[in-house]
Short mmCIF file of C-alpha atoms in Angstrom, two decimals:
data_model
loop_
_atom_site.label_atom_id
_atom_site.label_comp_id
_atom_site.label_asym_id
_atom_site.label_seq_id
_atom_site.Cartn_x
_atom_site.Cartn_y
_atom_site.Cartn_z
CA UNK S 2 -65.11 30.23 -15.14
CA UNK S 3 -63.41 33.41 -14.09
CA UNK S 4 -62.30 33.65 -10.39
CA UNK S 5 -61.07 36.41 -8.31
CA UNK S 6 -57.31 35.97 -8.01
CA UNK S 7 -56.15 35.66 -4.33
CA UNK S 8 -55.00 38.79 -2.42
CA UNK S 9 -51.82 39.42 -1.05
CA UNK S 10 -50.14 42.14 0.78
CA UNK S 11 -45.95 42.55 1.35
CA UNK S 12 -45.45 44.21 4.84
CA UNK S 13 -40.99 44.82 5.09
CA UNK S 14 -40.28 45.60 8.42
CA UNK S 15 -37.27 47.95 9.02
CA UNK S 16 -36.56 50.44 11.09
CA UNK S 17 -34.48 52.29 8.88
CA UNK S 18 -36.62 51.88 5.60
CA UNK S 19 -39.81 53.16 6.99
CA UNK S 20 -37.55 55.97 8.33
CA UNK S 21 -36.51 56.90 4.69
CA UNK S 22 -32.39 56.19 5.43
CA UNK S 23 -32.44 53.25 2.72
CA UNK S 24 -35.09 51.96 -0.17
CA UNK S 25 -36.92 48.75 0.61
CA UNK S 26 -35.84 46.25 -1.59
CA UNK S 27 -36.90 42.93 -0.29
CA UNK S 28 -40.78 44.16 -0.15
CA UNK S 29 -40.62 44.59 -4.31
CA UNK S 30 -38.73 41.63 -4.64
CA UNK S 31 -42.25 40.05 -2.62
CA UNK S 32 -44.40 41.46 -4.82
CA UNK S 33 -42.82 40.50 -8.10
CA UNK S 34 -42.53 37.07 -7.03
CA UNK S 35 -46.52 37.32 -5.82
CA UNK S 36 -47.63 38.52 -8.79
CA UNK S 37 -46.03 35.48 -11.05
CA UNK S 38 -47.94 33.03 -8.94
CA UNK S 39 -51.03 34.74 -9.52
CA UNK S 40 -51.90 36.67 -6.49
CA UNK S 41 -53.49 39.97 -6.37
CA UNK S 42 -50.81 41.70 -4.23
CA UNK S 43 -50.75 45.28 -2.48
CA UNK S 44 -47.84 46.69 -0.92
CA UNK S 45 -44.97 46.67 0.15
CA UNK S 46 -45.93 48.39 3.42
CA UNK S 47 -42.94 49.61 4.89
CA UNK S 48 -43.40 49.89 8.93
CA UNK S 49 -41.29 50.01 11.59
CA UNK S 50 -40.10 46.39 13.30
CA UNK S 51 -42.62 45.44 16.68
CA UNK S 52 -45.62 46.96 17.56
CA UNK S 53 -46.29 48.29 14.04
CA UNK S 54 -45.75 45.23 12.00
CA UNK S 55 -48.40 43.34 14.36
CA UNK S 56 -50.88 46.38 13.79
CA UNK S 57 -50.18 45.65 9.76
CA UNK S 58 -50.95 42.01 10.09
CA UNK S 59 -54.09 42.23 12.62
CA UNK S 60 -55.37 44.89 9.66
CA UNK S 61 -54.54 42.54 7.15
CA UNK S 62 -56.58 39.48 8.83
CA UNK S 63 -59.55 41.84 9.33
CA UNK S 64 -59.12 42.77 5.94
CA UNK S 65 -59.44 39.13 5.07
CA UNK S 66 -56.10 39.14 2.83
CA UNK S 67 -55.90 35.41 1.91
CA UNK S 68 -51.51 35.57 2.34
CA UNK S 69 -49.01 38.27 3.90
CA UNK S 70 -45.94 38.31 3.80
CA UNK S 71 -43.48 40.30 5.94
CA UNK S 72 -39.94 40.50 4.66
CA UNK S 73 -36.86 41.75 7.43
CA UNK S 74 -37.14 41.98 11.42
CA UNK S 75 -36.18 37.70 11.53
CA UNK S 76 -32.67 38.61 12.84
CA UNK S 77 -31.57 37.83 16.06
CA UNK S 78 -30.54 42.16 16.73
CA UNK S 79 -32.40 43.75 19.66
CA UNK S 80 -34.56 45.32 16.80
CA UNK S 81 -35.97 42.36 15.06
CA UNK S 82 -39.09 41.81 16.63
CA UNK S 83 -40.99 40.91 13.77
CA UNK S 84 -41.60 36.85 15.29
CA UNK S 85 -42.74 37.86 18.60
CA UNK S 86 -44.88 40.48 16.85
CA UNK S 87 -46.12 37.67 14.13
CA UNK S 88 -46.94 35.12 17.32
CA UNK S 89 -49.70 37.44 19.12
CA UNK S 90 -51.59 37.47 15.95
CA UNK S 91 -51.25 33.36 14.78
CA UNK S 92 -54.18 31.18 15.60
CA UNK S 93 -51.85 28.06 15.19
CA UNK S 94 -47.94 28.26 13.49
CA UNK S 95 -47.21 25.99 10.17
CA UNK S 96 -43.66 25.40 11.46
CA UNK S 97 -42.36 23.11 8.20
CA UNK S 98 -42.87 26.75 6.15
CA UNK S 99 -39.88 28.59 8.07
CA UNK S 100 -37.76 25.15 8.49
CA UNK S 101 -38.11 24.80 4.41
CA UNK S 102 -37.22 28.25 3.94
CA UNK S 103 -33.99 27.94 6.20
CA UNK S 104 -33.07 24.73 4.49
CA UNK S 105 -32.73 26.86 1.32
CA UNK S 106 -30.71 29.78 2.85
CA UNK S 107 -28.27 27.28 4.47
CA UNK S 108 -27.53 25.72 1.00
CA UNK S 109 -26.08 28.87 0.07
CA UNK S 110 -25.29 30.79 3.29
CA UNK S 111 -24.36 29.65 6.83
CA UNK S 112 -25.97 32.67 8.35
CA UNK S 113 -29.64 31.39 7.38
CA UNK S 114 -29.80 29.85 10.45
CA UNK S 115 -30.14 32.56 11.99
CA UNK S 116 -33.66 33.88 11.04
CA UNK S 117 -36.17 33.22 13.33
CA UNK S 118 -39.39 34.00 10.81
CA UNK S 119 -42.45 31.93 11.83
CA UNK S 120 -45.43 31.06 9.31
CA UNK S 121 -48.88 30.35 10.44
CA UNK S 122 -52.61 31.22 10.40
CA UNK S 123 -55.00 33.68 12.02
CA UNK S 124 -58.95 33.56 10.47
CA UNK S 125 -58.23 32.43 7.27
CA UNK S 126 -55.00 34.40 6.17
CA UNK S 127 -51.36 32.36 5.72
CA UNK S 128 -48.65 34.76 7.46
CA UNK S 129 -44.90 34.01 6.96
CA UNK S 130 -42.18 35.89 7.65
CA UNK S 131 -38.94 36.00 5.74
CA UNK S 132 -35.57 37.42 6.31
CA UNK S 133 -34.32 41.07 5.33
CA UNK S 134 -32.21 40.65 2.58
CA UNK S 135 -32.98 39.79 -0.73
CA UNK S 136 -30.85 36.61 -0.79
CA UNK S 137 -33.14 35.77 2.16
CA UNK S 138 -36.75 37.19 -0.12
CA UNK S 139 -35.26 34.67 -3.48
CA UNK S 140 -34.76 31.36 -0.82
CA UNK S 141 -38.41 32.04 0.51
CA UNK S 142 -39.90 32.80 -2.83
CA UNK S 143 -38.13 29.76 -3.97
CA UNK S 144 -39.73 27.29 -1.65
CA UNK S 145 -43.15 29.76 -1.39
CA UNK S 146 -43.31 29.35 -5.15
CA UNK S 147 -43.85 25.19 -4.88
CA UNK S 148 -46.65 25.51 -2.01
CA UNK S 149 -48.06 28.66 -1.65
CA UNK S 150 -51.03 28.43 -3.95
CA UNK S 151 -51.55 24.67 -2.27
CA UNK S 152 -51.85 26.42 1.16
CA UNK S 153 -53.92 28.94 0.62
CA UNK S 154 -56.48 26.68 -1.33
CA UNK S 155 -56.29 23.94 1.72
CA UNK S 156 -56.87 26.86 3.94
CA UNK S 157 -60.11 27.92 1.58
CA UNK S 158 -60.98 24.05 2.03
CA UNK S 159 -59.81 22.58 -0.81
CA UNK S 160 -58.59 18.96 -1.48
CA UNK S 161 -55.33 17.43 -1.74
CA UNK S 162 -54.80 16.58 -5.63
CA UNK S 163 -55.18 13.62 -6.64
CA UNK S 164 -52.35 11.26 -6.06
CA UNK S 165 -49.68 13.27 -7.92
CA UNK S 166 -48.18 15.58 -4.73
CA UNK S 167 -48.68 18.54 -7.21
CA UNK S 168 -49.91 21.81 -5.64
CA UNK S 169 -53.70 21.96 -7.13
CA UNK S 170 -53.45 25.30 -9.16
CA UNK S 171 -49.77 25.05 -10.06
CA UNK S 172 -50.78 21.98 -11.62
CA UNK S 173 -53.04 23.79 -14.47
CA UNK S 174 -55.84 22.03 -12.21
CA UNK S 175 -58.96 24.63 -11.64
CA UNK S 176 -58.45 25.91 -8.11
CA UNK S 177 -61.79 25.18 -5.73
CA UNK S 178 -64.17 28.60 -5.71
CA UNK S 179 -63.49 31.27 -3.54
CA UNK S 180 -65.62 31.07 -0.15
CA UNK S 181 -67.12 35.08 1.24
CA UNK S 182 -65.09 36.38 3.40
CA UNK S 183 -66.49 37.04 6.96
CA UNK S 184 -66.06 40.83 6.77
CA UNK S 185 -66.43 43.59 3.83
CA UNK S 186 -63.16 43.52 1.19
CA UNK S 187 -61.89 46.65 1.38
CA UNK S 188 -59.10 48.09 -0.92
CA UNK S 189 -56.02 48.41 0.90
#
């Protein structure tokens, strides 16, 4: 049985990349790591940090996207917004995502502790937000890379696997068909 792979899309907040003063380099990083899971991904997007990262992810719920994720704006400088942008669009946060992702920066880097990125759901779309740099992108795809496809089918309504703690299409296991979206798919 062929399925439709699920869809992705890489938003990188930054001020100064969606200006054109520096190349986004987390938001390819995102994509890479996407693709080798599997995912269908479009992007990067490159916006500014605040109100236009919360336009991107409102679009990318109506759009019915199945993950985003935003890469930079996590900091704690009077530019990163990208949390408090991420929060008005959640339904409900997943706040053991961000906490795992930390954990991983702080094996490596004290500074880690200072992202704020959230994770959670609005409709049926996974949002999390990870830090900047591309030490910060690795950690998250690191930890994304063990539960990501897991999420995303429990979100679609699929079961917990059976007993082994495995994630159920990491596992070689067939992942559970897609359900319609609510709205028309539309290429991004």
């Amino acid at each position: 049985m062929n399925q439709e792979p699920y869809r992705a899309l890489v938003v990188t907040a930054s001020n100064r990349a969606a200006a054109g003063v520096y190349a986004d380099r987390g938001g390819p990083l995102l994509v890479a790591g996407l693709e080798a899971l599997g995912f269908a991904v479009d992007g990067p997007r490159v916006v500014p940090d605040g109100d236009p990262v919360e336009a991107a992810l409102r679009d990318a719920v109506r759009q019915a996207y199945d993950v985003v994720l935003t890469t930079g704006g996590t900091g704690i400088s009077p530019t990163d917004r990208t949390p408090e942008a991420t929060r008005r669009v959640l339904d409900h946060e997943i706040p053991g995502i961000p906490e795992a992702i930390r954990a991983e920066g702080l094996a490596k880097v004290a500074t880690a502790a200072l992202s704020r990125g959230l994770a959670g759901v609005a409709g049926r779309t996974l949002i999390v937000n990870l830090p900047g740099s591309t030490g910060g992108v690795r950690d998250g795809l690191a930890v994304l890379g063990r539960i990501l496809v897991h999420a995303v089918d429990q979100l679609h309504g699929g079961d917990h696997p059976g007993g082994s703690g495995a994630p159920s299409a990491a596992g070689g296991a067939p992942r559970p068909p897609r359900p319609p979206a609510d709205g028309p798919r539309t290429p991004a």
